[in-house]
PDB file of C-alpha atoms in Angstrom:
ATOM      1  CA  MET X  89     178.368 147.923  68.941  1.00  0.00           C
ATOM      2  CA  ILE X  90     174.968 149.899  69.866  1.00  0.00           C
ATOM      3  CA  THR X  91     174.092 149.760  73.012  1.00  0.00           C
ATOM      4  CA  VAL X  92     170.476 151.107  73.840  1.00  0.00           C
ATOM      5  CA  TYR X  93     168.742 152.582  77.310  1.00  0.00           C
ATOM      6  CA  LYS X  94     165.367 153.800  77.414  1.00  0.00           C
ATOM      7  CA  PHE X  95     163.854 155.969  80.363  1.00  0.00           C
ATOM      8  CA  GLY X  96     160.518 156.673  81.040  1.00  0.00           C
ATOM      9  CA  VAL X  97     160.113 160.276  82.806  1.00  0.00           C
ATOM     10  CA  HIS X  98     156.697 161.205  84.865  1.00  0.00           C
ATOM     11  CA  TYR X  99     154.135 163.185  82.931  1.00  0.00           C
ATOM     12  CA  ARG X 100     154.965 166.092  86.023  1.00  0.00           C
ATOM     13  CA  TRP X 101     158.692 166.330  85.523  1.00  0.00           C
ATOM     14  CA  GLN X 102     159.644 169.557  83.132  1.00  0.00           C
ATOM     15  CA  LEU X 103     161.661 168.378  80.441  1.00  0.00           C
ATOM     16  CA  PRO X 104     164.840 170.446  79.601  1.00  0.00           C
ATOM     17  CA  GLU X 105     163.876 173.097  76.193  1.00  0.00           C
ATOM     18  CA  ALA X 106     166.509 171.105  74.314  1.00  0.00           C
ATOM     19  CA  LEU X 107     165.136 167.897  74.701  1.00  0.00           C
ATOM     20  CA  ARG X 108     161.309 169.141  74.192  1.00  0.00           C
ATOM     21  CA  ASP X 109     162.801 170.638  70.904  1.00  0.00           C
ATOM     22  CA  GLN X 110     164.909 167.324  69.708  1.00  0.00           C
ATOM     23  CA  LEU X 111     161.465 165.366  70.428  1.00  0.00           C
ATOM     24  CA  ARG X 112     159.356 167.549  68.707  1.00  0.00           C
ATOM     25  CA  LEU X 113     162.198 167.819  65.716  1.00  0.00           C
ATOM     26  CA  ALA X 114     161.964 163.835  65.863  1.00  0.00           C
ATOM     27  CA  HIS X 115     157.864 163.784  65.467  1.00  0.00           C
ATOM     28  CA  ASN X 116     157.886 166.385  62.715  1.00  0.00           C
ATOM     29  CA  LEU X 117     161.207 164.779  60.849  1.00  0.00           C
ATOM     30  CA  ARG X 118     158.556 161.323  61.123  1.00  0.00           C
ATOM     31  CA  GLU X 119     155.586 163.160  60.016  1.00  0.00           C
ATOM     32  CA  ASP X 120     157.048 164.476  56.711  1.00  0.00           C
ATOM     33  CA  LEU X 121     159.115 160.883  56.009  1.00  0.00           C
ATOM     34  CA  VAL X 122     155.124 159.511  56.386  1.00  0.00           C
ATOM     35  CA  THR X 123     154.567 162.536  53.612  1.00  0.00           C
ATOM     36  CA  LEU X 124     156.720 161.451  51.019  1.00  0.00           C
ATOM     37  CA  GLN X 125     155.828 157.854  51.336  1.00  0.00           C
ATOM     38  CA  LEU X 126     152.215 158.236  50.401  1.00  0.00           C
ATOM     39  CA  ALA X 127     152.629 160.516  47.890  1.00  0.00           C
ATOM     40  CA  TYR X 128     155.436 158.352  46.462  1.00  0.00           C
ATOM     41  CA  GLU X 129     152.858 155.192  46.693  1.00  0.00           C
ATOM     42  CA  GLN X 130     150.256 157.699  45.063  1.00  0.00           C
ATOM     43  CA  ALA X 131     152.614 158.055  41.909  1.00  0.00           C
ATOM     44  CA  LEU X 132     153.081 154.551  41.909  1.00  0.00           C
ATOM     45  CA  LYS X 133     149.493 153.767  42.141  1.00  0.00           C
ATOM     46  CA  ASP X 134     149.450 156.717  39.250  1.00  0.00           C
ATOM     47  CA  VAL X 135     151.612 154.563  37.088  1.00  0.00           C
ATOM     48  CA  TRP X 136     149.865 151.169  37.198  1.00  0.00           C
ATOM     49  CA  SER X 137     146.657 152.885  36.472  1.00  0.00           C
ATOM     50  CA  SER X 138     148.244 154.334  33.209  1.00  0.00           C
ATOM     51  CA  TYR X 139     147.512 150.857  31.847  1.00  0.00           C
ATOM     52  CA  PRO X 140     144.408 150.113  30.203  1.00  0.00           C
ATOM     53  CA  ALA X 141     144.124 146.336  31.737  1.00  0.00           C
ATOM     54  CA  VAL X 142     145.289 147.556  35.729  1.00  0.00           C
ATOM     55  CA  ALA X 143     142.467 150.340  35.072  1.00  0.00           C
ATOM     56  CA  ALA X 144     140.295 147.773  34.314  1.00  0.00           C
ATOM     57  CA  ALA X 145     140.822 145.119  37.334  1.00  0.00           C
ATOM     58  CA  GLU X 146     141.272 148.302  39.652  1.00  0.00           C
ATOM     59  CA  GLN X 147     137.726 149.831  38.707  1.00  0.00           C
ATOM     60  CA  ALA X 148     136.986 145.480  39.074  1.00  0.00           C
ATOM     61  CA  LEU X 149     138.302 146.090  42.698  1.00  0.00           C
ATOM     62  CA  ALA X 150     136.728 149.194  43.740  1.00  0.00           C
ATOM     63  CA  GLU X 151     133.201 147.627  42.729  1.00  0.00           C
ATOM     64  CA  ALA X 152     134.039 144.216  44.489  1.00  0.00           C
ATOM     65  CA  GLU X 153     135.382 146.476  47.663  1.00  0.00           C
ATOM     66  CA  LEU X 154     131.920 148.274  47.903  1.00  0.00           C
ATOM     67  CA  GLY X 155     129.814 145.494  47.582  1.00  0.00           C
ATOM     68  CA  SER X 156     131.724 143.691  50.498  1.00  0.00           C
ATOM     69  CA  GLU X 157     131.399 146.725  52.210  1.00  0.00           C
ATOM     70  CA  GLU X 158     127.391 146.480  51.759  1.00  0.00           C
ATOM     71  CA  ALA X 159     127.560 142.958  52.453  1.00  0.00           C
ATOM     72  CA  ALA X 160     128.868 143.889  55.418  1.00  0.00           C
ATOM     73  CA  GLY X 161     126.560 146.376  56.383  1.00  0.00           C
ATOM     74  CA  GLU X 162     123.859 144.069  56.289  1.00  0.00           C
ATOM     75  CA  VAL X 163     125.113 141.394  58.769  1.00  0.00           C
ATOM     76  CA  ALA X 164     125.911 144.165  61.205  1.00  0.00           C
ATOM     77  CA  LYS X 165     122.229 145.232  61.155  1.00  0.00           C
ATOM     78  CA  GLN X 166     120.946 141.412  61.390  1.00  0.00           C
ATOM     79  CA  ARG X 167     123.455 141.054  64.550  1.00  0.00           C
ATOM     80  CA  VAL X 168     121.616 144.040  66.035  1.00  0.00           C
ATOM     81  CA  ALA X 169     118.135 142.732  64.603  1.00  0.00           C
ATOM     82  CA  GLN X 170     118.780 139.302  66.278  1.00  0.00           C
ATOM     83  CA  ARG X 171     121.136 139.906  68.768  1.00  0.00           C
ATOM     84  CA  THR X 172     123.871 137.631  67.859  1.00  0.00           C
ATOM     85  CA  LYS X 173     127.215 137.499  66.800  1.00  0.00           C
ATOM     86  CA  ARG X 174     126.856 134.544  64.533  1.00  0.00           C
ATOM     87  CA  ILE X 175     124.275 135.138  61.420  1.00  0.00           C
ATOM     88  CA  VAL X 176     123.793 132.249  58.855  1.00  0.00           C
ATOM     89  CA  GLY X 177     121.326 132.805  56.046  1.00  0.00           C
ATOM     90  CA  PRO X 178     121.362 134.632  53.125  1.00  0.00           C
ATOM     91  CA  ALA X 179     123.292 138.131  54.688  1.00  0.00           C
ATOM     92  CA  ALA X 180     126.242 135.667  55.588  1.00  0.00           C
ATOM     93  CA  ASP X 181     126.091 134.052  52.550  1.00  0.00           C
ATOM     94  CA  ALA X 182     126.025 137.538  50.889  1.00  0.00           C
ATOM     95  CA  LEU X 183     129.038 138.225  52.730  1.00  0.00           C
ATOM     96  CA  ALA X 184     131.131 135.459  51.867  1.00  0.00           C
ATOM     97  CA  ALA X 185     130.351 135.205  48.314  1.00  0.00           C
ATOM     98  CA  ALA X 186     130.988 139.337  48.214  1.00  0.00           C
ATOM     99  CA  ARG X 187     134.775 138.859  49.971  1.00  0.00           C
ATOM    100  CA  LEU X 188     135.649 135.888  47.880  1.00  0.00           C
ATOM    101  CA  ALA X 189     134.681 138.307  44.737  1.00  0.00           C
ATOM    102  CA  ALA X 190     136.754 141.132  46.481  1.00  0.00           C
ATOM    103  CA  LYS X 191     139.960 138.465  46.747  1.00  0.00           C
ATOM    104  CA  THR X 192     139.351 137.342  43.411  1.00  0.00           C
ATOM    105  CA  ALA X 193     139.813 140.824  42.069  1.00  0.00           C
ATOM    106  CA  ARG X 194     143.031 142.185  44.324  1.00  0.00           C
ATOM    107  CA  VAL X 195     144.816 138.538  42.544  1.00  0.00           C
ATOM    108  CA  ALA X 196     142.976 140.254  39.365  1.00  0.00           C
ATOM    109  CA  ARG X 197     144.736 143.460  39.927  1.00  0.00           C
ATOM    110  CA  ARG X 198     147.824 141.907  40.839  1.00  0.00           C
ATOM    111  CA  ASP X 199     148.207 139.332  37.745  1.00  0.00           C
ATOM    112  CA  ALA X 200     147.148 142.675  35.787  1.00  0.00           C
ATOM    113  CA  ILE X 201     150.411 144.718  37.012  1.00  0.00           C
ATOM    114  CA  ALA X 202     152.738 141.729  36.488  1.00  0.00           C
ATOM    115  CA  THR X 203     151.820 141.861  32.762  1.00  0.00           C
ATOM    116  CA  VAL X 204     153.024 145.753  32.605  1.00  0.00           C
ATOM    117  CA  ARG X 205     155.782 145.723  35.230  1.00  0.00           C
ATOM    118  CA  GLU X 206     158.579 145.442  32.837  1.00  0.00           C
ATOM    119  CA  GLY X 207     157.244 148.286  30.780  1.00  0.00           C
ATOM    120  CA  ALA X 208     156.830 150.499  33.876  1.00  0.00           C
ATOM    121  CA  THR X 209     160.397 149.654  35.363  1.00  0.00           C
ATOM    122  CA  ASP X 210     162.000 153.079  34.304  1.00  0.00           C
ATOM    123  CA  ARG X 211     159.700 154.977  35.917  1.00  0.00           C
ATOM    124  CA  ILE X 212     159.211 152.712  38.795  1.00  0.00           C
ATOM    125  CA  GLY X 213     163.175 153.169  38.983  1.00  0.00           C
ATOM    126  CA  GLU X 214     162.493 157.211  38.451  1.00  0.00           C
ATOM    127  CA  LEU X 215     159.861 157.027  41.736  1.00  0.00           C
ATOM    128  CA  ASN X 216     162.333 155.585  43.815  1.00  0.00           C
ATOM    129  CA  THR X 217     165.361 157.685  43.390  1.00  0.00           C
ATOM    130  CA  ARG X 218     163.203 160.481  43.537  1.00  0.00           C
ATOM    131  CA  LEU X 219     161.450 159.528  47.170  1.00  0.00           C
ATOM    132  CA  ARG X 220     165.751 158.572  48.311  1.00  0.00           C
ATOM    133  CA  ALA X 221     166.623 161.962  47.448  1.00  0.00           C
ATOM    134  CA  ASP X 222     164.076 163.703  49.024  1.00  0.00           C
ATOM    135  CA  GLN X 223     164.322 161.741  52.327  1.00  0.00           C
ATOM    136  CA  LYS X 224     168.061 162.302  51.531  1.00  0.00           C
ATOM    137  CA  ALA X 225     167.042 166.833  51.327  1.00  0.00           C
ATOM    138  CA  LEU X 226     165.611 166.035  54.653  1.00  0.00           C
ATOM    139  CA  TYR X 227     168.820 165.652  56.693  1.00  0.00           C
ATOM    140  CA  ALA X 228     169.824 169.018  55.597  1.00  0.00           C
ATOM    141  CA  THR X 229     166.363 170.704  56.678  1.00  0.00           C
ATOM    142  CA  TYR X 230     166.899 169.019  59.924  1.00  0.00           C
ATOM    143  CA  CYS X 231     170.096 168.343  60.774  1.00  0.00           C
ATOM    144  CA  GLN X 232     171.739 170.972  58.987  1.00  0.00           C
ATOM    145  CA  GLU X 233     169.359 173.923  58.653  1.00  0.00           C
ATOM    146  CA  ASP X 234     167.802 172.904  62.318  1.00  0.00           C
ATOM    147  CA  ALA X 235     168.881 171.935  65.513  1.00  0.00           C
ATOM    148  CA  LEU X 236     168.222 168.007  65.006  1.00  0.00           C
ATOM    149  CA  TYR X 237     170.678 165.938  66.351  1.00  0.00           C
ATOM    150  CA  TRP X 238     172.115 163.288  63.378  1.00  0.00           C
ATOM    151  CA  ALA X 239     171.839 160.349  65.355  1.00  0.00           C
ATOM    152  CA  THR X 240     168.109 160.777  66.546  1.00  0.00           C
ATOM    153  CA  PHE X 241     167.622 161.635  62.501  1.00  0.00           C
ATOM    154  CA  ASN X 242     169.116 158.542  61.599  1.00  0.00           C
ATOM    155  CA  ASP X 243     167.123 156.668  64.399  1.00  0.00           C
ATOM    156  CA  VAL X 244     163.730 157.758  62.828  1.00  0.00           C
ATOM    157  CA  LEU X 245     164.485 157.044  59.360  1.00  0.00           C
ATOM    158  CA  ASP X 246     165.511 153.466  60.481  1.00  0.00           C
ATOM    159  CA  HIS X 247     162.247 152.808  62.299  1.00  0.00           C
ATOM    160  CA  HIS X 248     160.697 154.789  59.608  1.00  0.00           C
ATOM    161  CA  HIS X 249     161.967 152.425  56.877  1.00  0.00           C
ATOM    162  CA  ALA X 250     161.477 149.238  59.215  1.00  0.00           C
ATOM    163  CA  ALA X 251     157.305 150.730  58.966  1.00  0.00           C
ATOM    164  CA  VAL X 252     157.155 150.534  55.427  1.00  0.00           C
ATOM    165  CA  LYS X 253     158.400 147.146  55.230  1.00  0.00           C
ATOM    166  CA  LEU X 254     155.719 146.031  57.758  1.00  0.00           C
ATOM    167  CA  VAL X 255     152.793 147.778  55.748  1.00  0.00           C
ATOM    168  CA  LYS X 256     154.355 145.781  52.594  1.00  0.00           C
ATOM    169  CA  SER X 257     154.144 142.499  54.787  1.00  0.00           C
ATOM    170  CA  LYS X 258     150.638 143.468  55.775  1.00  0.00           C
ATOM    171  CA  ARG X 259     149.427 144.342  52.236  1.00  0.00           C
ATOM    172  CA  VAL X 260     151.145 141.266  50.852  1.00  0.00           C
ATOM    173  CA  ALA X 261     149.286 138.737  53.486  1.00  0.00           C
ATOM    174  CA  GLY X 262     146.248 140.606  52.315  1.00  0.00           C
ATOM    175  CA  GLN X 263     145.542 142.813  55.448  1.00  0.00           C
ATOM    176  CA  PRO X 264     144.725 146.055  54.681  1.00  0.00           C
ATOM    177  CA  ALA X 265     147.822 148.654  55.834  1.00  0.00           C
ATOM    178  CA  THR X 266     149.022 152.434  55.726  1.00  0.00           C
ATOM    179  CA  LEU X 267     151.280 154.683  57.449  1.00  0.00           C
ATOM    180  CA  ARG X 268     149.455 157.778  59.099  1.00  0.00           C
ATOM    181  CA  HIS X 269     150.290 161.049  60.135  1.00  0.00           C
ATOM    182  CA  HIS X 270     149.827 161.605  64.181  1.00  0.00           C
ATOM    183  CA  ARG X 271     149.698 164.506  66.369  1.00  0.00           C
ATOM    184  CA  PHE X 272     152.317 165.766  68.356  1.00  0.00           C
ATOM    185  CA  ASP X 273     151.646 164.632  72.021  1.00  0.00           C
ATOM    186  CA  GLY X 274     154.927 165.600  73.855  1.00  0.00           C
ATOM    187  CA  THR X 275     156.632 161.728  74.170  1.00  0.00           C
ATOM    188  CA  GLY X 276     158.952 160.029  71.494  1.00  0.00           C
ATOM    189  CA  SER X 277     163.079 158.990  71.661  1.00  0.00           C
ATOM    190  CA  VAL X 278     166.623 160.554  71.017  1.00  0.00           C
ATOM    191  CA  ALA X 279     169.652 158.911  70.407  1.00  0.00           C
ATOM    192  CA  VAL X 280     172.850 160.366  71.169  1.00  0.00           C
ATOM    193  CA  GLN X 281     176.429 158.999  70.493  1.00  0.00           C
ATOM    194  CA  LEU X 282     178.492 158.575  73.853  1.00  0.00           C
ATOM    195  CA  GLN X 283     182.485 159.348  73.010  1.00  0.00           C
ATOM    196  CA  ARG X 284     184.737 157.236  74.633  1.00  0.00           C
ATOM    197  CA  GLN X 285     189.087 158.145  74.726  1.00  0.00           C
ATOM    198  CA  ALA X 286     191.017 155.587  74.582  1.00  0.00           C
ATOM    199  CA  GLY X 287     191.899 153.943  77.957  1.00  0.00           C
ATOM    200  CA  GLN X 288     188.914 154.976  79.440  1.00  0.00           C
ATOM    201  CA  PRO X 289     186.752 152.849  81.557  1.00  0.00           C
ATOM    202  CA  GLN X 290     183.792 151.348  79.725  1.00  0.00           C
ATOM    203  CA  ARG X 291     180.827 153.078  80.283  1.00  0.00           C
ATOM    204  CA  THR X 292     177.946 151.702  82.685  1.00  0.00           C
TER     205      THR X 292
END
């Protein structure tokens, strides 16, 4: 069983140097995991784009999304000019049509990918294997060559996997989502393991 305790620290308190080092290492690990994930996603896109049918669907999607952005921009101008959030008429109709076209184009891209997915199985498998190997290599970098505690490494990796799943679920639902890099602001969390010998009382 794992018990989690959270402690808040006042911003004026001076943290021990060892703790600040752990927070920075944990942050850097998160950033490296994001870098690997974004590189994986780009490589995956490159695999799909190598198939002509998918490439054509992607081009149509890009044009449809551009049209949607332009229509949204026109509606925004109309809101300012008319001083209202409720816009009706040609601009609103054009935006609705543009968004429908973009949605249809996304479905067409997914369908195009589905038709070539079986042929791309080996290439995608290689990408997944490489990603796992690169993530595993970070353990040696941070915990063996550097001083990041192993429990914090596992905690960061678990949170990263959860973030990746959340991004995927949002994309499936048609919502825009991606992992992003963040600068280090001195905050974060660490994980520790408290040992207890047999016969000793439970920790409180």
